[in-house]
Amino acid sequence: MTQEATEEKQTKPLLPFIKVPDNYPDEEAYIWGSKCSDCGSQFLGERLACGKCGGQTFEEVRFSDEGEVYVFSVVHQGVEEPFVGAIVDLKDGPSVRATISGLDPAKVDAGYRDWFGTKVKMYIEKVATDREGNDVIAAKFKVV
Amino acid sequence: MRDVAVVGVNMIKFGRYPDKDVVRLASEATIGALKDAGCTINDVEILVSGNLYQSNAMVGQRIMKEIGATGIPVINVANACATGSTAFRDAWMSVASGAYDVALAVGSEQMGKMGLLGGGGGGDRAYRTEGVMGTGIMPGVFGQAGVEHMRKYGTTQEQFAKVAVKNHHHSMGNPYAQYQKETPLEDVLNARPVAWPNTLFMCCPTGDGGAAAVLMSAEKAKQYTTNPAWVAASVLTSDPYQERNPTMTDINTVTRIAAKEAYETAGLGPEDLSQVELHDCFATAELLHYENLGLCGDGEAGQLIDEGATAIGGRIPVNASGGLLSKGHPLGATGVANIVELVWHLRGEAGDRQVENSKVGLAHVIGLGSACTINIIKK
Ligand SMILES: [Zn+2]
């Protein structure tokens, strides 16, 4: 049983809007979503209907790995090390919640005004192993 | 819709009551409100009970069993932090529609030390998103909401911190507040950071509480009081589509559409308000809502707090009760307690925190996700 489980080990996305291609890791995972055919609104992941206009036809879109920091907080609550938790506007895409590396949480008081609009790039990282032994991957962001 | 009067109100001091159950907390407030109205449970035609964490446990019916089970319709309401205020609105609708003449709105919650601040992220470590893919916990969300205001208007952490200084100062006059403690600006800024720009003193505590209000038709109210408070508007909204929502929760739009509808319904504007009890779950939120409620223009909230306009004695006192920051935020009880507070001020019964000559009060609550209620109560 153990051996079988190991053989079937898969890579799973932390959140459903991270697409793991069939030929992963030869092709890197990416953030994907749905673009409403009626009004053009874009959403992370799959949609049943458009949250803006109610349309039910969508085009599947691979979103850019590049984006800009819109806003952020430095979160201390519930974690050992504070982290920069941001909202990143993806280039030509929707916004995504993002943990940012390359901005020093300790320097927020002095430097926060310079953080707005910071260019960031998404990268994929294994963050955990689930109960079945599968790799769980997440989309993280670093300052360009 | 018919005119609806608030005839009786009551709340218990918010705090921690590990030796009582939630039905007891709710019932104490309810018996107080019935006594205040001069009526009994036998006069009540419908009960709406707001409770979030025990919303599957028939809290409303259990209150009836505790204080007098008369067989009337009972509705249990859950709407995140707007649970109590939604219960109040449902009670208002029950009377305003003409279906009932006497309705009881009860809000209750027992949270202990579980906290809104939370550890974040769900039980299965493999699927923890908090800190891995940004933040979704309340402090993070309200930190970001404040930072958006900083980005747009240059608002400073110190201006947000002044909200905590003011509300904690107001609490000194409110024996019903969970915490009565002065927090000078320096203490607020130096308190443990929770989620920038909010420090610990800029986050509301959680706890236990109960609050109740008796609502009556105008005709019925005459039999019980010569001095009722009137519901000038009772509005509930959900958040409309907005580009970054729900990735970034939007507490502004949902409030703005509620405010517009409430002012139109009441035939009043922000300039007519004597005071406001608004949803300061975090200090950052209060400044945003100054603008969302039209207390000042967009981008002027920092200046409004700097000038002291929202302190008791200022142009438009906000959170004379001490707000959620000091009064506490037992979710289901919060929205009803706001109404209790306003009615006490309108009657001139608010003790050391009394807003002079208060004639019109606005109560605002946000349930993240989002629901917004605005109730305008007038003399
Ligand atoms: Zn659409």
XYZ file of C-alpha atoms and ligand atoms in Angstrom:
524
model
C 0.000 0.000 0.000
C 2.753 2.388 0.985
C 4.598 1.751 -2.215
C 1.454 2.271 -4.300
C 0.774 5.566 -2.582
C 4.294 6.714 -3.320
C 3.946 5.784 -6.970
C 0.741 7.768 -7.277
C 2.200 10.822 -5.574
C 0.872 13.976 -7.196
C 1.444 17.670 -7.081
C -1.569 19.528 -5.752
C -2.269 23.246 -5.789
C -2.808 25.004 -2.453
C -5.707 26.878 -4.035
C -7.753 25.805 -7.078
C -6.717 28.771 -9.216
C -3.159 27.442 -9.417
C -2.982 25.176 -12.473
C -0.591 22.237 -12.396
C 0.032 21.347 -16.082
C 0.008 17.673 -17.116
C 3.710 17.881 -17.911
C 4.615 19.578 -14.594
C 7.378 20.248 -13.582
C 8.703 20.493 -17.152
C 6.116 23.190 -17.579
C 5.774 25.426 -14.493
C 2.471 25.813 -12.690
C 0.622 29.081 -13.149
C -2.349 31.160 -12.017
C -5.374 30.749 -14.237
C -8.934 31.919 -14.342
C -12.014 32.786 -16.330
C -12.817 35.772 -18.505
C -16.494 36.551 -19.007
C -17.392 36.455 -22.711
C -20.116 39.029 -22.159
C -18.504 41.778 -20.074
C -14.813 40.867 -19.987
C -14.563 40.630 -16.181
C -11.801 38.292 -15.053
C -11.915 35.906 -12.122
C -9.488 33.545 -10.451
C -10.196 29.887 -11.209
C -13.372 28.378 -12.589
C -16.717 30.191 -12.573
C -20.290 29.053 -12.894
C -21.451 32.551 -13.761
C -20.047 36.071 -13.886
C -20.172 37.954 -10.577
C -20.620 41.215 -12.453
C -23.134 40.514 -15.230
C -24.374 36.969 -14.626
C -23.060 35.739 -18.004
C -22.369 32.024 -18.192
C -19.805 31.693 -20.953
C -16.123 32.064 -20.199
C -12.763 31.897 -21.841
C -10.063 30.131 -19.811
C -7.126 32.478 -19.298
C -3.568 31.928 -18.142
C -2.737 35.024 -16.098
C 0.600 36.810 -16.056
C 3.269 35.987 -13.485
C 3.938 39.714 -13.165
C 2.080 42.197 -11.055
C 2.143 45.275 -8.822
C 1.590 45.647 -5.095
C -1.679 47.513 -4.584
C -1.914 47.457 -0.762
C -0.472 45.382 2.073
C -0.320 44.797 5.771
C 2.466 43.441 7.899
C 0.751 40.604 9.720
C 2.073 39.593 13.141
C -1.019 37.779 14.363
C -0.847 34.008 14.551
C 2.611 33.638 12.984
C 6.110 33.353 14.409
C 7.653 35.714 11.888
C 5.731 38.723 10.594
C 5.046 38.687 6.852
C 4.001 41.173 4.201
C 0.492 40.157 3.144
C -0.405 42.109 0.031
C -3.018 42.489 -2.638
C -1.228 42.174 -5.982
C -2.844 43.368 -9.199
C -1.706 40.911 -11.872
C -0.661 42.473 -15.174
C -3.782 42.546 -17.375
C -5.427 40.237 -14.853
C -7.353 40.173 -11.587
C -5.982 40.733 -8.085
C -4.576 38.004 -5.896
C -3.660 37.681 -2.213
C 0.089 37.439 -1.979
C 2.882 36.940 0.493
C 5.769 39.121 -0.679
C 9.445 38.474 -0.165
C 11.912 41.266 -0.721
C 10.054 43.852 1.373
C 11.382 43.955 4.939
C 8.490 43.810 7.451
C 10.676 45.613 10.007
C 10.997 48.620 7.702
C 7.322 49.247 7.042
C 7.066 52.392 9.212
C 9.834 54.194 7.395
C 9.392 52.791 3.934
C 5.756 51.963 3.304
C 5.140 54.787 0.869
C 7.720 53.288 -1.471
C 6.034 49.896 -1.335
C 2.939 50.982 -3.267
C 3.186 49.885 -6.880
C 6.229 47.674 -6.269
C 6.739 45.340 -9.239
C 6.600 41.680 -8.196
C 6.891 38.318 -9.904
C 5.132 35.083 -9.042
C 7.072 31.921 -8.318
C 5.897 28.436 -7.438
C 7.078 26.816 -4.228
C 6.320 23.551 -2.476
C 4.848 24.543 0.880
C 3.602 21.308 2.414
C 2.991 17.609 2.062
C -0.583 16.430 2.470
C -1.750 13.319 4.336
C -1.421 11.128 1.226
C 2.162 12.305 0.738
C 1.425 14.601 -2.183
C 3.372 17.808 -2.686
C 1.292 20.930 -2.134
C 2.471 23.951 -4.126
C 1.661 27.623 -3.647
C 2.059 30.802 -5.686
C 4.370 33.250 -3.914
C 5.661 36.642 -4.969
C 9.032 38.347 -4.830
C 10.127 41.856 -5.578
C 11.562 42.131 -9.090
C -44.278 50.801 5.652
C -45.669 51.911 9.038
C -43.815 53.991 11.588
C -42.072 51.837 14.175
C -41.126 52.896 17.707
C -38.394 51.504 19.929
C -40.125 51.399 23.297
C -37.834 49.320 25.488
C -34.100 48.601 25.415
C -31.509 46.903 27.579
C -28.095 45.291 27.466
C -25.780 43.578 29.886
C -22.248 44.790 30.426
C -20.121 43.147 27.754
C -17.332 40.959 29.081
C -16.576 37.357 29.810
C -19.131 35.176 31.554
C -17.731 31.644 31.607
C -20.226 30.631 34.321
C -23.348 31.555 32.333
C -24.659 30.212 29.045
C -25.635 32.332 26.070
C -29.367 31.911 26.693
C -28.891 33.352 30.160
C -27.002 36.354 28.796
C -29.702 36.981 26.189
C -32.524 36.465 28.671
C -31.127 38.936 31.203
C -31.067 41.629 28.508
C -34.516 40.643 27.233
C -36.171 40.794 30.651
C -34.569 44.198 31.096
C -35.890 45.460 27.769
C -39.420 44.219 28.464
C -39.365 45.931 31.856
C -38.054 49.118 30.228
C -40.950 48.972 27.733
C -43.457 48.389 30.529
C -44.752 45.205 28.930
C -44.303 41.432 29.373
C -43.382 38.524 27.149
C -47.136 37.938 26.750
C -47.397 41.171 24.739
C -44.699 40.124 22.279
C -45.975 38.795 18.938
C -42.683 37.785 17.286
C -39.078 37.292 18.407
C -36.035 37.658 16.173
C -32.847 36.333 17.746
C -29.411 37.206 16.422
C -26.586 34.825 17.321
C -23.704 33.782 15.113
C -21.662 30.963 16.602
C -24.673 29.042 17.907
C -26.939 29.843 14.983
C -27.789 26.166 14.551
C -28.837 25.802 18.189
C -32.230 27.559 18.313
C -31.099 30.289 20.680
C -34.329 32.270 20.120
C -36.571 29.393 21.156
C -34.374 28.695 24.163
C -34.733 32.327 25.264
C -38.517 31.889 25.097
C -38.294 28.744 27.217
C -36.252 30.712 29.750
C -38.509 33.765 29.995
C -41.953 32.546 28.876
C -42.712 30.227 25.955
C -45.889 31.654 24.434
C -45.812 29.855 21.081
C -45.122 32.969 18.974
C -43.029 32.817 15.789
C -39.290 32.842 16.491
C -36.645 33.501 13.835
C -32.933 32.834 14.321
C -30.699 35.140 12.296
C -27.021 34.898 11.361
C -25.235 37.544 9.289
C -21.608 37.654 10.467
C -20.861 40.750 12.585
C -24.129 42.269 11.327
C -26.129 39.457 12.956
C -27.667 41.554 15.748
C -28.453 44.528 13.546
C -30.040 42.220 10.974
C -32.210 40.746 13.747
C -33.228 44.293 14.679
C -34.090 45.038 11.064
C -36.166 41.864 10.745
C -38.059 42.842 13.895
C -38.555 46.319 12.439
C -39.870 44.815 9.178
C -42.261 42.604 11.092
C -43.908 45.700 12.578
C -43.386 48.128 9.687
C -45.080 45.708 7.294
C -48.209 45.673 9.454
C -47.921 41.948 10.180
C -47.262 42.399 13.904
C -47.653 45.208 16.457
C -45.004 44.170 18.983
C -41.667 42.587 18.073
C -38.647 41.699 20.132
C -35.090 41.822 18.759
C -32.478 40.036 20.838
C -28.770 39.806 20.113
C -26.417 37.505 22.000
C -23.042 35.872 21.728
C -20.649 33.899 23.860
C -17.153 33.901 22.441
C -14.944 33.628 25.490
C -11.376 34.244 24.455
C -11.647 32.678 21.004
C -10.987 36.011 19.436
C -11.575 37.688 16.121
C -7.858 38.006 15.739
C -7.584 34.315 15.077
C -4.573 32.234 14.204
C -5.710 31.987 10.602
C -5.568 29.352 8.017
C -7.733 26.322 8.731
C -7.058 23.085 10.540
C -5.075 21.069 7.999
C -1.523 22.320 8.019
C -1.005 21.201 4.433
C -3.701 23.586 3.292
C -2.899 26.565 5.444
C -3.008 29.649 3.218
C -2.447 32.359 5.836
C 1.050 33.741 5.465
C 1.674 31.489 2.466
C -0.578 33.219 -0.034
C -1.187 36.558 1.601
C -3.616 37.164 4.439
C -7.298 36.547 4.919
C -7.667 36.926 8.677
C -9.629 39.923 9.953
C -6.620 41.921 11.173
C -4.914 41.503 7.808
C -8.013 42.504 5.887
C -8.613 45.618 7.988
C -4.921 46.476 7.928
C -5.021 46.446 4.143
C -8.232 48.499 4.098
C -6.461 51.174 6.131
C -3.369 51.023 3.950
C -5.550 51.638 0.897
C -6.678 54.885 2.550
C -3.033 55.749 3.304
C -2.177 55.175 -0.346
C -5.070 57.247 -1.674
C -4.988 60.146 0.764
C -1.752 60.084 2.723
C -3.495 59.138 5.969
C -1.014 58.200 8.702
C -0.791 55.429 11.281
C -0.962 58.127 13.958
C -4.323 59.327 12.641
C -5.700 55.780 12.823
C -4.245 55.436 16.321
C -6.150 58.550 17.432
C -9.378 56.616 16.858
C -8.296 54.170 19.571
C -7.314 57.015 21.896
C -10.739 58.635 21.432
C -12.866 55.505 21.750
C -11.022 54.190 24.784
C -11.432 57.634 26.330
C -15.174 57.542 25.617
C -15.442 54.157 27.335
C -14.515 55.792 30.652
C -18.134 57.025 30.762
C -19.680 53.681 29.847
C -20.145 51.125 32.638
C -21.434 48.635 30.030
C -18.083 48.576 28.214
C -15.886 45.480 28.443
C -12.808 47.657 28.942
C -12.619 51.072 30.579
C -9.035 52.128 30.212
C -7.393 55.277 28.872
C -4.835 54.604 26.134
C -2.711 57.658 25.339
C -1.420 57.947 21.760
C 2.058 56.790 22.709
C 0.675 53.636 24.336
C -1.445 52.858 21.288
C 1.462 53.249 18.886
C 3.790 51.225 21.108
C 1.351 48.399 21.765
C 2.028 44.969 20.279
C 1.688 45.136 16.479
C -1.156 42.952 15.215
C -1.402 43.787 11.525
C 0.084 47.052 10.368
C -1.007 49.757 10.826
C -3.188 48.365 13.641
C -1.667 47.606 17.037
C -3.379 45.657 19.820
C -5.218 48.709 21.199
C -6.544 49.366 17.692
C -8.308 45.968 17.560
C -11.615 45.221 19.270
C -11.699 42.561 21.958
C -14.114 39.662 21.747
C -16.303 38.510 24.557
C -19.805 37.696 25.697
C -22.882 39.852 25.672
C -26.615 40.259 25.297
C -28.820 43.150 24.182
C -32.518 43.495 23.434
C -35.030 45.957 22.016
C -38.829 46.021 22.019
C -40.353 47.488 18.860
C -43.975 48.584 18.491
C -46.320 50.124 15.982
C -47.093 53.802 16.660
C -50.588 52.967 17.808
C -49.368 50.322 20.229
C -46.454 52.417 21.498
C -48.865 55.107 22.730
C -50.195 52.660 25.307
C -46.737 52.229 26.834
C -44.808 55.479 26.533
C -45.073 59.155 25.758
C -41.444 59.335 24.729
C -40.558 56.620 22.205
C -37.592 56.572 19.854
C -38.479 56.153 16.190
C -36.860 54.080 13.482
C -36.323 56.627 10.712
C -34.591 54.107 8.446
C -33.501 50.484 8.660
C -31.372 49.353 5.745
C -29.505 46.166 4.868
C -27.178 45.781 1.887
C -24.752 43.218 0.504
C -21.647 44.135 -1.419
C -22.115 44.683 -5.129
C -19.513 43.598 -7.700
C -16.210 45.358 -7.302
C -13.096 44.457 -9.247
C -10.792 43.350 -6.404
C -13.545 41.802 -4.269
C -13.508 39.106 -2.851
C -9.701 38.839 -3.105
C -9.665 42.143 -1.228
C -12.759 42.568 0.895
C -14.502 45.858 0.220
C -16.030 47.409 3.332
C -16.621 50.766 1.641
C -19.073 50.240 -1.217
C -21.489 48.187 0.883
C -21.569 50.992 3.469
C -21.943 53.759 0.901
C -24.990 52.216 -0.748
C -26.546 51.550 2.658
C -25.921 55.141 3.773
C -27.441 56.585 0.622
C -30.578 54.495 1.020
C -30.837 55.231 4.739
C -30.532 58.997 4.305
C -33.095 58.968 1.487
C -35.551 56.865 3.478
C -35.167 59.010 6.594
C -35.290 62.270 4.633
C -32.173 63.264 6.543
C -28.536 63.864 5.718
C -25.301 63.405 7.619
C -25.568 67.058 8.717
C -28.734 66.183 10.643
C -27.092 63.519 12.792
C -26.447 64.190 16.470
C -24.173 61.168 16.820
C -23.006 57.931 15.209
C -22.218 54.445 16.499
C -20.184 52.858 13.719
C -18.338 49.585 13.175
C -14.855 50.232 14.557
C -13.828 46.566 14.721
C -10.365 47.941 13.944
C -9.266 51.556 14.262
C -8.552 51.744 10.538
C -12.203 51.006 9.758
C -13.526 54.001 11.682
C -11.774 56.580 9.527
C -12.947 54.897 6.327
C -16.519 54.970 7.548
C -16.397 58.718 8.320
C -16.226 59.150 4.569
C -18.497 56.230 3.687
C -21.231 57.704 5.896
C -20.701 61.223 4.558
C -19.536 62.692 7.873
C -16.784 64.383 5.840
C -15.620 64.439 2.247
C -13.452 61.747 0.662
C -9.894 62.026 1.912
C -10.861 64.224 4.880
C -11.219 61.567 7.580
C -7.697 62.054 8.909
C -8.361 65.741 9.344
C -11.703 65.024 11.040
C -10.059 62.920 13.764
C -7.178 65.416 14.077
C -9.676 68.219 14.766
C -11.469 66.210 17.444
C -14.761 66.590 15.582
C -15.790 63.016 16.368
C -15.133 63.150 20.102
C -17.983 63.773 22.548
C -18.438 67.545 22.475
C -17.244 67.732 18.866
C -19.262 68.456 15.738
C -20.338 64.845 15.222
C -19.531 62.487 18.105
C -18.705 58.962 16.918
C -18.800 55.915 19.190
C -19.656 57.722 22.414
C -20.111 54.241 23.874
C -16.417 53.524 23.443
C -17.133 51.673 20.216
C -16.306 48.051 19.598
C -12.701 48.885 20.497
C -13.579 49.267 24.184
C -17.204 48.234 24.553
C -16.409 44.849 23.018
C -17.804 42.955 20.069
C -19.839 39.878 20.999
C -20.937 39.434 17.386
C -24.652 38.739 17.661
C -25.136 41.271 20.455
C -23.245 44.158 18.848
C -25.896 45.402 16.427
C -28.676 45.460 18.997
C -26.405 47.093 21.587
C -25.793 49.979 19.165
C -29.530 50.660 19.100
C -29.693 50.440 22.901
C -26.910 53.022 23.134
C -28.592 55.450 20.744
C -31.954 55.162 22.503
C -30.310 55.941 25.848
C -28.753 59.070 24.359
C -32.023 60.188 22.760
C -33.699 59.835 26.164
C -30.861 61.633 27.919
C -30.068 58.508 29.946
C -26.487 57.931 28.794
C -24.812 59.110 31.981
C -21.256 60.423 31.834
C -20.962 59.840 28.091
C -24.225 61.638 27.209
C -24.164 63.478 23.879
C -25.853 66.794 24.660
C -29.310 67.251 23.217
C -29.105 64.198 20.979
C -31.985 64.054 18.511
C -30.890 61.718 15.709
C -28.465 58.800 15.909
C -27.084 56.513 13.230
C -25.971 52.933 13.939
C -23.753 51.208 11.382
C -22.558 47.608 11.329
C -20.532 45.605 8.816
C -20.505 41.855 8.606
C -17.451 40.939 6.615
C -18.257 39.080 3.474
C -20.206 41.440 3.405
C -23.419 42.707 4.959
C -24.036 46.299 6.026
C -26.860 47.553 8.197
C -27.668 51.163 8.916
C -30.370 52.073 11.386
C -31.266 55.712 11.932
C -33.056 56.287 15.229
C -34.609 59.623 16.119
C -36.603 61.302 18.841
Zn -19.715 39.325 -17.136
